[in-house]
Coordinates of C-alpha atoms in Angstrom, one line a residue:
X4 CA 76.0 -5.9 61.1
X5 CA 73.7 -3.0 60.3
X6 CA 70.9 -4.9 58.6
X7 CA 68.4 -4.2 61.5
X8 CA 70.2 -1.2 62.9
X9 CA 67.9 1.6 64.1
X10 CA 69.7 4.6 65.7
X11 CA 67.0 5.3 68.3
X12 CA 67.0 1.7 69.5
X13 CA 70.7 0.7 69.1
X14 CA 72.6 3.8 70.3
X15 CA 73.4 3.5 74.0
X16 CA 75.5 6.7 74.4
X17 CA 77.2 9.6 72.8
X18 CA 80.3 11.2 74.3
X19 CA 82.7 13.9 73.1
X20 CA 86.2 12.5 72.4
X21 CA 89.2 14.0 74.2
X22 CA 91.9 15.6 72.1
X23 CA 94.4 12.9 72.9
X24 CA 92.0 10.2 71.7
X25 CA 91.4 12.2 68.6
X26 CA 95.1 12.4 67.8
X27 CA 95.4 8.7 68.3
X28 CA 92.5 7.9 66.0
X29 CA 93.7 10.3 63.3
X30 CA 97.1 8.7 63.3
X31 CA 95.7 5.2 63.2
X32 CA 93.3 6.1 60.3
X33 CA 96.1 7.6 58.3
X34 CA 98.3 4.6 58.9
X35 CA 95.5 2.1 57.9
X36 CA 94.3 4.1 54.9
X37 CA 97.1 5.7 52.9
X38 CA 94.5 7.2 50.4
X39 CA 93.1 9.2 53.3
X40 CA 96.3 11.2 53.8
X41 CA 95.6 13.5 50.8
X42 CA 92.2 14.5 52.3
X43 CA 93.0 14.3 56.0
X44 CA 92.4 18.0 56.8
X45 CA 89.0 17.9 55.1
X46 CA 87.8 14.5 56.4
X47 CA 89.4 14.8 59.9
X48 CA 89.5 18.5 60.7
X49 CA 91.4 19.4 63.8
X50 CA 89.0 22.1 65.0
X51 CA 85.8 20.1 64.7
X52 CA 84.0 18.3 67.5
X53 CA 84.4 14.5 67.5
X54 CA 81.8 12.3 69.1
X55 CA 82.0 8.6 69.9
X56 CA 78.7 6.9 69.5
X57 CA 78.5 3.6 71.3
X58 CA 75.9 1.1 70.1
X59 CA 74.8 -2.3 71.0
X60 CA 76.9 -5.3 69.8
X61 CA 80.0 -3.3 70.8
X62 CA 79.8 -1.1 67.7
X63 CA 81.5 2.3 67.9
X64 CA 80.8 5.1 65.4
X65 CA 83.0 8.3 65.1
X66 CA 80.9 11.3 64.2
X67 CA 82.6 14.5 63.1
X68 CA 80.4 17.6 63.3
X69 CA 77.5 15.3 63.8
X70 CA 78.0 13.2 60.6
X71 CA 79.0 9.5 61.0
X72 CA 82.3 9.0 59.2
X73 CA 84.0 5.9 60.6
X74 CA 82.8 2.8 62.5
X75 CA 84.2 -0.4 64.0
X76 CA 83.0 -3.4 65.9
X77 CA 84.7 -4.6 69.0
X78 CA 88.4 -3.8 68.7
X79 CA 88.5 -4.2 65.0
X80 CA 89.8 -1.7 62.5
X81 CA 87.9 1.5 61.8
X82 CA 86.1 1.5 58.5
X83 CA 84.7 4.5 56.5
X84 CA 81.0 4.8 56.1
X85 CA 79.6 4.6 52.6
X86 CA 78.6 8.2 52.6
X87 CA 82.2 9.2 53.2
X88 CA 83.4 6.7 50.6
X89 CA 81.0 8.2 48.0
X90 CA 82.6 11.6 48.6
X91 CA 86.2 10.3 48.6
X92 CA 86.3 7.0 46.5
X93 CA 90.0 6.6 46.6
X94 CA 90.2 6.0 50.3
X95 CA 89.8 2.2 49.9
X96 CA 90.9 -0.3 47.3
X97 CA 88.0 -1.8 45.5
X98 CA 86.7 -5.0 44.1
X99 CA 84.0 -5.3 41.4
X100 CA 81.1 -7.8 41.3
X101 CA 79.1 -8.7 38.2
X102 CA 75.6 -7.4 37.5
X103 CA 74.0 -10.6 38.8
X104 CA 75.4 -10.0 42.3
X105 CA 74.0 -6.5 42.8
X106 CA 70.6 -7.4 44.3
X107 CA 72.2 -9.9 46.7
X108 CA 74.9 -7.4 47.9
X109 CA 72.2 -4.7 48.4
X110 CA 70.2 -7.2 50.6
X111 CA 73.2 -7.7 52.8
X112 CA 74.5 -11.0 51.5
X113 CA 78.2 -11.8 51.5
X114 CA 80.1 -11.7 48.2
X115 CA 80.8 -15.2 46.9
X116 CA 83.9 -16.1 45.0
X117 CA 82.2 -16.8 41.6
X118 CA 80.7 -13.3 41.7
X119 CA 84.2 -11.9 41.9
X120 CA 85.7 -14.1 39.1
X121 CA 83.0 -14.0 36.5
X122 CA 83.1 -12.0 33.2
X123 CA 81.8 -8.7 34.6
X124 CA 83.8 -8.8 37.8
X125 CA 87.3 -7.3 38.4
X126 CA 89.4 -8.7 41.2
X127 CA 92.2 -6.4 42.3
X128 CA 95.1 -7.8 44.3
X129 CA 94.2 -7.7 48.0
X130 CA 95.3 -9.5 51.1
X131 CA 93.1 -11.5 53.5
X132 CA 91.4 -9.4 56.3
X133 CA 91.8 -6.1 54.3
X134 CA 88.9 -3.6 54.0
X135 CA 87.7 -3.0 50.5
X136 CA 84.9 -1.1 48.7
X137 CA 82.6 -3.2 46.6
X138 CA 81.8 -1.8 43.2
X139 CA 79.3 -3.1 40.7
X140 CA 79.6 -3.6 36.9
X141 CA 78.3 -0.5 35.2
X142 CA 77.9 1.6 38.4
X143 CA 80.0 4.6 39.5
X144 CA 79.6 4.4 43.3
X145 CA 80.3 1.7 45.9
X146 CA 77.5 -0.7 46.8
X147 CA 79.1 -1.8 50.1
X148 CA 82.2 -2.1 52.3
X149 CA 83.5 -5.5 52.9
X150 CA 86.2 -7.5 54.7
X151 CA 88.3 -9.9 52.5
X152 CA 87.9 -13.4 53.8
X153 CA 90.3 -14.8 51.3
X154 CA 93.2 -13.1 49.4
X155 CA 92.7 -12.4 45.7
X156 CA 94.9 -15.3 44.8
X157 CA 93.0 -17.7 47.0
X158 CA 89.7 -16.5 45.5
X159 CA 91.0 -17.2 42.0
X160 CA 92.2 -20.7 42.9
X161 CA 89.3 -21.8 45.2
X162 CA 86.5 -20.0 43.3
X163 CA 83.8 -21.2 45.8
X164 CA 82.5 -20.0 49.1
X165 CA 82.6 -16.6 50.7
X166 CA 85.2 -14.2 49.3
X167 CA 84.2 -11.0 51.0
X168 CA 82.1 -10.4 54.1
X169 CA 79.6 -7.7 53.5
X170 CA 79.8 -5.3 56.5
X171 CA 78.0 -2.1 55.4
X172 CA 75.9 -1.6 52.3
X173 CA 73.5 0.9 50.7
X174 CA 70.2 1.4 52.5
X175 CA 71.2 -0.5 55.7
X176 CA 70.7 1.1 59.2
X177 CA 74.0 3.0 59.1
X178 CA 73.3 4.4 55.7
X179 CA 70.0 5.9 57.0
X180 CA 71.7 7.3 60.1
X181 CA 72.0 11.0 59.5
X182 CA 73.1 13.6 62.0
X183 CA 74.1 12.7 65.6
X184 CA 73.5 15.1 68.3

């Protein structure tokens, strides 16, 4: 999604969000991410300016105080950015890949089932279509954010094909997007 994303070329408009829209987004985020409730006043402050950044391919980014914190494509769920996830790692449940998968994940490849079931990997219980953080064996921060294509049980039984779709990873276009004016 963000592999060839360049803010100057892909951003089509920035608008300030209305307070009613902000309340709706805050409520939806807290409902979707129970781990966010503990940090809601820090991550989603009530007195800060919220901007909605509209990009090509129907991508929307919510920037709070100029910093991108959540994004979504089309009418899908809002997902935290990796910068936010590095500050608050308990927001999302996480899956761990083995060392051999690191370079592929960092180049934007989807996470295959064998990379999630090998010796260095840890597969936590998760449902299909849930948002998860992708950790790597021996690393302390997330490599990417992904969408489970199969449930954890299905990944164990099938053990082939795509297990998690890689949506946002380190050093992609969204990672390099800094302040939004």
